[in-house]
Short mmCIF file of C-alpha atoms in Angstrom, two decimals:
data_model
loop_
_atom_site.label_atom_id
_atom_site.label_comp_id
_atom_site.label_asym_id
_atom_site.label_seq_id
_atom_site.Cartn_x
_atom_site.Cartn_y
_atom_site.Cartn_z
CA MET A 126 162.79 153.77 103.64
CA ALA A 127 164.99 156.61 104.73
CA ALA A 128 167.99 155.86 106.77
CA GLY A 129 167.63 156.70 110.41
CA ASN A 130 169.97 158.59 112.60
CA ASP A 131 172.37 156.07 113.99
CA GLY A 132 174.27 158.65 115.92
CA ALA A 133 177.94 159.20 115.75
CA ASN A 134 178.83 155.53 115.63
CA LYS A 135 178.98 153.22 112.68
CA PRO A 136 176.73 150.15 112.54
CA GLU A 137 179.62 147.89 113.40
CA ASP A 138 179.96 149.82 116.65
CA ASP A 139 176.47 148.69 117.71
CA ASP A 140 177.91 145.30 118.59
CA PRO A 141 180.15 145.82 121.60
CA PHE A 142 181.80 142.46 120.93
CA GLY A 143 182.40 142.94 117.21
CA TYR A 144 186.09 143.34 117.68
CA LEU A 145 186.26 139.73 118.88
CA TYR A 146 185.33 138.29 115.48
CA ALA A 147 187.23 138.26 112.23
CA ASP A 148 184.50 140.03 110.23
CA GLY A 149 184.23 142.71 112.93
CA GLN A 150 187.97 143.30 112.90
CA ALA A 151 187.87 143.48 109.10
CA ALA A 152 185.14 146.13 109.37
CA GLY A 153 187.34 148.21 111.66
CA ALA A 154 185.85 147.37 115.05
CA GLN A 155 188.09 148.42 117.91
CA PRO A 156 188.07 147.23 121.54
CA PRO A 157 186.58 149.79 123.93
CA GLN A 158 188.81 151.92 126.11
CA GLY A 159 188.54 152.62 129.83
CA GLY A 160 186.72 149.57 131.11
CA GLY A 161 183.95 147.39 129.83
CA TYR A 162 181.77 144.40 130.51
CA GLY A 163 182.68 142.64 133.68
CA TYR A 164 185.25 145.26 134.79
CA PRO A 165 185.00 148.17 137.23
CA GLY A 166 183.72 151.48 135.95
CA PRO A 167 181.87 152.06 132.70
CA ALA A 168 183.39 154.40 130.14
CA PRO A 169 182.35 158.05 130.73
CA ALA A 170 179.53 159.19 128.53
CA GLN A 171 180.25 161.92 125.98
CA PRO A 172 177.72 164.71 125.52
CA GLY A 173 175.68 164.37 122.36
CA VAL A 174 176.97 160.89 121.59
CA PRO A 175 174.62 157.91 122.13
CA ARG A 176 175.93 155.02 124.15
CA THR A 177 176.84 152.00 122.11
CA SER A 178 176.93 149.61 125.10
CA TYR A 179 176.00 149.57 128.75
CA ASN A 180 179.24 147.82 129.62
CA GLN A 181 182.58 147.86 127.99
CA VAL A 182 184.54 144.66 127.70
CA ARG A 183 188.18 143.84 127.41
CA THR A 184 189.94 141.71 124.92
CA VAL A 185 190.25 138.10 125.94
CA GLY A 186 193.59 137.67 127.71
CA GLU A 187 193.95 141.26 128.91
CA ARG A 188 192.79 140.62 132.46
CA GLN A 189 195.49 140.28 135.15
CA TYR A 190 195.34 137.55 137.87
CA GLY A 191 197.34 138.80 140.79
CA GLN A 192 200.95 139.11 139.63
CA HIS A 193 200.54 136.43 136.91
CA GLN A 194 200.06 137.57 133.33
CA GLN A 195 197.22 135.69 131.54
CA GLN A 196 198.24 134.05 128.29
CA PRO A 197 197.22 136.12 125.26
CA TYR A 198 194.30 135.06 123.09
CA VAL A 199 195.25 132.59 120.40
CA PRO A 200 193.19 132.78 117.21
CA PRO A 201 191.50 129.52 116.18
CA GLN A 202 193.82 129.00 113.23
CA GLN A 203 196.82 129.03 115.61
CA GLN A 204 195.48 126.61 118.22
CA ALA A 205 197.23 123.32 118.84
CA PRO A 206 195.80 120.11 117.31
CA TYR A 207 192.96 118.35 119.01
CA GLY A 208 194.02 116.37 122.06
CA GLN A 209 197.07 118.54 122.85
CA PRO A 210 197.06 120.86 125.89
CA GLN A 211 196.15 124.50 125.18
CA ALA A 212 198.32 127.24 126.67
CA GLN A 213 195.38 129.41 127.70
CA TYR A 214 193.70 126.45 129.47
CA ALA A 215 196.64 125.27 131.45
CA ALA A 216 195.77 123.93 134.91
CA PRO A 217 195.82 126.59 137.63
CA GLU A 218 198.33 124.66 139.66
CA THR A 219 200.89 125.12 136.84
CA TYR A 220 201.01 128.82 137.54
CA GLY A 221 202.90 130.44 140.33
CA GLY A 222 201.32 131.35 143.66
CA ALA A 223 199.39 134.52 144.23
CA HIS A 224 202.62 136.22 145.23
CA GLY A 225 204.80 134.84 142.49
CA GLY A 226 205.84 131.63 144.21
CA PRO A 227 207.15 128.61 142.40
CA GLN A 228 204.86 126.48 140.32
CA THR A 229 203.45 123.33 141.89
CA ARG A 230 202.87 119.84 140.47
CA GLN A 231 200.31 117.26 141.38
CA THR A 232 201.75 114.09 142.81
CA PRO A 233 200.14 111.05 141.17
CA ILE A 234 198.43 108.66 143.58
CA PRO A 235 200.23 105.33 143.54
CA PRO A 236 198.00 102.42 142.60
CA GLN A 237 196.87 100.29 145.50
CA ARG A 238 198.29 96.82 145.74
CA GLY A 239 195.67 94.16 145.96
CA GLY A 240 193.49 91.65 144.25
CA GLY A 241 191.93 93.58 141.34
CA SER A 242 193.54 94.09 137.95
CA GLY A 243 192.41 97.71 138.02
CA GLY A 244 193.97 98.59 141.40
CA GLY A 245 190.62 98.28 143.27
CA PRO A 246 190.10 97.25 146.90
CA ASN A 247 191.87 94.20 148.25
CA THR A 248 188.92 91.82 147.75
CA ARG A 249 191.10 88.76 148.26
CA GLY A 250 192.10 89.90 151.74
CA ILE A 251 188.47 90.67 152.62
CA LEU A 252 187.38 87.23 151.39
CA ILE A 253 190.11 85.48 153.41
CA GLY A 254 189.07 87.42 156.52
CA ALA A 255 185.40 86.46 156.06
CA VAL A 256 186.31 82.78 155.62
CA ALA A 257 188.42 82.91 158.78
CA VAL A 258 185.52 84.39 160.78
CA VAL A 259 183.13 81.68 159.53
CA ALA A 260 185.66 78.97 160.40
CA VAL A 261 186.03 80.29 163.96
CA VAL A 262 182.22 80.32 164.41
CA VAL A 263 181.88 76.74 163.11
CA ILE A 264 184.67 75.51 165.40
CA GLY A 265 183.02 77.19 168.39
CA ILE A 266 179.64 75.58 167.65
CA THR A 267 181.26 72.15 167.21
CA VAL A 268 183.10 72.43 170.53
CA ALA A 269 179.86 73.46 172.30
CA VAL A 270 177.93 70.50 170.84
CA ILE A 271 180.67 68.03 171.81
CA THR A 272 180.86 69.46 175.32
CA ASN A 273 177.09 69.28 175.83
CA SER A 274 177.03 65.71 174.48
CA GLY A 275 179.79 64.69 176.89
CA ASP A 276 177.97 66.25 179.84
CA LYS A 277 174.79 64.42 178.85
CA ASP A 278 176.62 61.09 178.65
CA LYS A 279 178.11 61.67 182.11
CA GLY A 280 174.67 62.47 183.48
CA ASP A 281 173.23 59.34 181.92
CA LYS A 282 175.94 57.16 183.46
CA ALA A 283 175.51 58.75 186.87
CA GLY A 284 171.72 58.51 186.82
CA GLY A 285 171.48 55.10 185.14
CA GLY A 286 169.71 56.37 182.01
CA THR A 287 168.12 59.31 180.29
CA PRO A 288 165.32 60.79 182.41
CA THR A 289 162.15 61.72 180.66
CA THR A 290 161.52 65.42 180.25
CA ALA A 291 157.73 65.22 180.12
CA PRO A 292 155.57 63.55 182.77
CA SER A 293 153.51 60.68 181.56
CA GLN A 294 149.91 61.61 180.86
CA PRO A 295 147.02 59.37 181.91
CA SER A 296 144.89 57.84 179.22
CA GLU A 297 141.98 60.09 178.24
CA THR A 298 139.62 57.10 177.94
CA PRO A 299 140.27 54.49 180.64
CA SER A 300 139.61 50.91 179.68
CA THR A 301 136.48 49.36 181.21
CA GLU A 302 137.75 45.81 180.79
CA PRO A 303 140.35 44.41 183.17
CA SER A 304 143.64 43.30 181.65
CA THR A 305 144.38 39.61 181.44
CA ASP A 306 148.08 40.24 182.12
CA LYS A 307 147.93 40.11 185.89
CA THR A 308 150.85 39.75 188.22
CA PRO A 309 150.93 36.72 190.56
CA GLU A 310 149.94 38.95 193.50
CA GLU A 311 146.71 39.91 191.71
CA LEU A 312 145.75 36.28 190.97
CA PRO A 313 144.53 33.84 193.62
CA LYS A 314 146.86 31.68 195.72
CA GLN A 315 145.90 29.49 198.67
CA ASP A 316 147.40 26.96 201.06
CA ALA A 317 146.30 23.41 200.28
CA ALA A 318 145.50 22.80 203.97
CA THR A 319 142.80 25.50 203.82
CA LEU A 320 141.03 23.90 200.83
CA LYS A 321 138.09 21.52 200.96
CA LEU A 322 139.56 18.09 201.61
CA GLY A 323 137.98 14.80 200.49
CA GLY A 324 138.50 11.07 201.07
CA SER A 325 141.63 10.18 203.08
CA ALA A 326 143.22 13.61 202.69
CA GLY A 327 144.17 15.39 205.92
CA THR A 328 146.68 17.91 207.33
CA GLU A 329 149.86 17.60 209.39
CA THR A 330 153.18 19.38 210.12
CA VAL A 331 155.64 16.48 210.55
CA VAL A 332 157.73 17.09 207.39
CA LYS A 333 159.68 20.31 207.53
CA GLY A 334 159.96 22.75 204.65
CA ALA A 335 156.30 23.43 203.93
CA GLU A 336 155.54 27.10 203.16
CA GLY A 337 151.92 27.01 204.30
CA ALA A 338 150.88 28.92 207.40
CA GLY A 339 152.37 27.20 210.44
CA GLY A 340 154.14 24.67 208.20
CA VAL A 341 150.81 22.83 207.59
CA TYR A 342 150.44 20.69 204.46
CA VAL A 343 148.00 18.05 203.06
CA SER A 344 148.91 14.39 203.61
CA GLY A 345 147.13 11.02 203.13
CA PHE A 346 146.72 11.76 199.50
CA ASN A 347 148.01 8.32 198.44
CA GLN A 348 144.58 6.69 198.56
CA VAL A 349 142.05 6.56 195.69
CA GLY A 350 139.26 9.09 196.37
CA ALA A 351 141.49 11.57 198.23
CA SER A 352 141.07 15.12 196.92
CA VAL A 353 141.45 18.88 197.49
CA THR A 354 138.96 21.37 195.98
CA TRP A 355 139.62 25.09 195.47
CA LYS A 356 137.08 27.83 194.68
CA ALA A 357 139.24 30.31 192.75
CA ASN A 358 137.74 33.71 191.88
CA MET A 359 139.22 35.05 188.60
CA PRO A 360 139.14 38.67 187.37
CA SER A 361 138.60 37.72 183.70
CA ASP A 362 138.33 34.86 181.27
CA GLY A 363 141.53 33.45 179.83
CA LYS A 364 144.22 30.84 179.76
CA TYR A 365 146.31 30.48 182.93
CA ARG A 366 148.73 28.17 184.66
CA LEU A 367 147.86 26.21 187.78
CA THR A 368 151.06 25.96 189.85
CA VAL A 369 151.31 23.37 192.66
CA ARG A 370 154.03 22.95 195.29
CA TYR A 371 154.49 19.37 196.51
CA ALA A 372 156.94 16.85 197.96
CA ILE A 373 157.58 13.23 196.87
CA PRO A 374 159.94 10.45 198.14
CA ALA A 375 162.20 10.81 195.04
CA VAL A 376 159.65 8.83 192.97
CA ASP A 377 157.46 10.32 190.20
CA ALA A 378 153.74 10.77 191.01
CA ASN A 379 150.63 12.14 189.30
CA ALA A 380 147.01 13.06 189.97
CA THR A 381 143.79 13.93 188.16
CA LEU A 382 143.02 17.62 187.49
CA THR A 383 139.40 18.72 187.04
CA VAL A 384 138.35 22.31 186.16
CA ASN A 385 134.70 23.37 186.49
CA GLY A 386 133.56 19.69 186.38
CA THR A 387 135.65 18.74 183.33
CA PRO A 388 138.64 16.42 183.92
CA ASN A 389 141.80 17.44 182.17
CA SER A 390 142.77 15.05 179.38
CA ASN A 391 146.30 14.78 180.79
CA PRO A 392 147.11 13.95 184.43
CA LEU A 393 148.82 16.55 186.61
CA GLY A 394 152.50 15.56 186.52
CA LEU A 395 154.14 15.47 189.98
CA LYS A 396 157.53 14.25 188.84
CA ASN A 397 160.97 14.18 190.42
CA PHE A 398 162.13 17.30 188.58
CA VAL A 399 165.00 17.87 191.01
CA HIS A 400 166.36 14.40 190.22
CA SER A 401 166.74 13.54 193.86
CA SER A 402 167.76 10.04 194.95
CA ASP A 403 167.07 10.72 198.63
CA PRO A 404 163.57 9.52 199.71
CA ASN A 405 163.53 12.08 202.54
CA LEU A 406 160.41 14.18 201.77
CA GLU A 407 161.90 17.22 203.48
CA LYS A 408 164.59 17.42 200.77
CA ASN A 409 162.23 17.00 197.83
CA TRP A 410 159.93 20.05 197.87
CA GLN A 411 159.43 21.33 194.28
CA THR A 412 156.79 22.81 191.95
CA THR A 413 154.95 21.84 188.76
CA TRP A 414 152.28 23.48 186.59
CA ALA A 415 149.51 22.60 184.14
CA PRO A 416 147.60 24.83 181.63
CA VAL A 417 144.00 25.63 182.56
CA THR A 418 141.23 27.70 180.96
CA LEU A 419 139.28 29.70 183.54
CA GLN A 420 136.26 31.97 183.37
CA LYS A 421 135.64 35.30 184.96
CA GLY A 422 134.37 34.92 188.51
CA GLU A 423 134.36 31.72 190.55
CA ASN A 424 136.02 28.55 189.23
CA GLU A 425 136.20 25.09 190.83
CA ILE A 426 139.64 23.48 190.64
CA LYS A 427 139.94 19.92 191.97
CA ILE A 428 143.01 17.70 192.36
CA SER A 429 142.18 14.06 193.17
CA CYS A 430 143.68 10.62 193.31
CA GLU A 431 141.80 8.40 190.88
CA GLN A 432 142.26 4.89 189.54
CA GLY A 433 145.52 4.64 187.63
CA ASN A 434 147.17 7.57 189.44
CA GLN A 435 150.37 7.36 191.50
CA CYS A 436 149.41 9.65 194.44
CA ASN A 437 152.19 9.23 197.06
CA VAL A 438 152.60 13.04 197.48
CA LEU A 439 152.30 15.92 199.98
CA LEU A 440 150.53 19.11 198.83
CA ASP A 441 151.72 22.54 200.09
CA TRP A 442 149.91 25.33 198.14
CA LEU A 443 148.13 26.11 194.82
CA GLU A 444 148.42 29.29 192.72
CA VAL A 445 147.08 30.65 189.46
CA THR A 446 149.69 32.48 187.34
CA PRO A 447 149.55 34.09 183.87
CA GLY A 448 149.33 31.54 181.08
#
């Protein structure tokens, strides 16, 4: 193949950067004159001579920076060992100012004093601050609880107790059976003088201290066959107490108790429970009671003086109380 017309330049001139390499320099490559790549103004074209490059470049290190002269290019074989600072790559702040001023130096930042081994943030101070905040919150809550407790105690003492906060609710299913725990006001009570009297029993008002209406009581009970009979209407079946108020001349007495036609196995004791030695009846009013089993509705309760009883007694009233 015939050689072409390469123009007036040698092949080594085809590479505009050949002068930068050792083999190009050995082949006689020369840096371009009158401007080049990256610099103002391309070299003027010569008539009849082909252009070898669109831009002409300068040798590394030729360019001027203000009034400071750039360090010349150092061939690779003359560079400093690895790890040592290179002259051509010195930090910009080591040069003078744009107008030739003195060189400047960076001032190293002093390490911060604090908790970390590497000079990091003061984590110990932050932790102490957080613990202090938590302690203040806990103390505030404790004081509030103690204060509220003290106010509550004062309110309880002033009001006599702790009031309920919710109103009591009625039972959803009311009981259809009456309760056997009745108060004395709900159970029957009657003056003995208003009961059915039998035998020698009668009424009078001579002895003071009787609680019956008008001070009336039953007397004449000291004869065999004397009796009082009571028709007591009970709300429910159950065991009760029959309470009797009486007066005796400081001597024990007794009588026969019969419930719904069945005599009680034990006599009704009308003893001198007050241990009086004064036979004055007015000073010896007292009460006694005996257990009885009653049915719901009407019940017949009879107290009588039978053979073997000591019946020298005055009767004031009779009452049924919870057993």
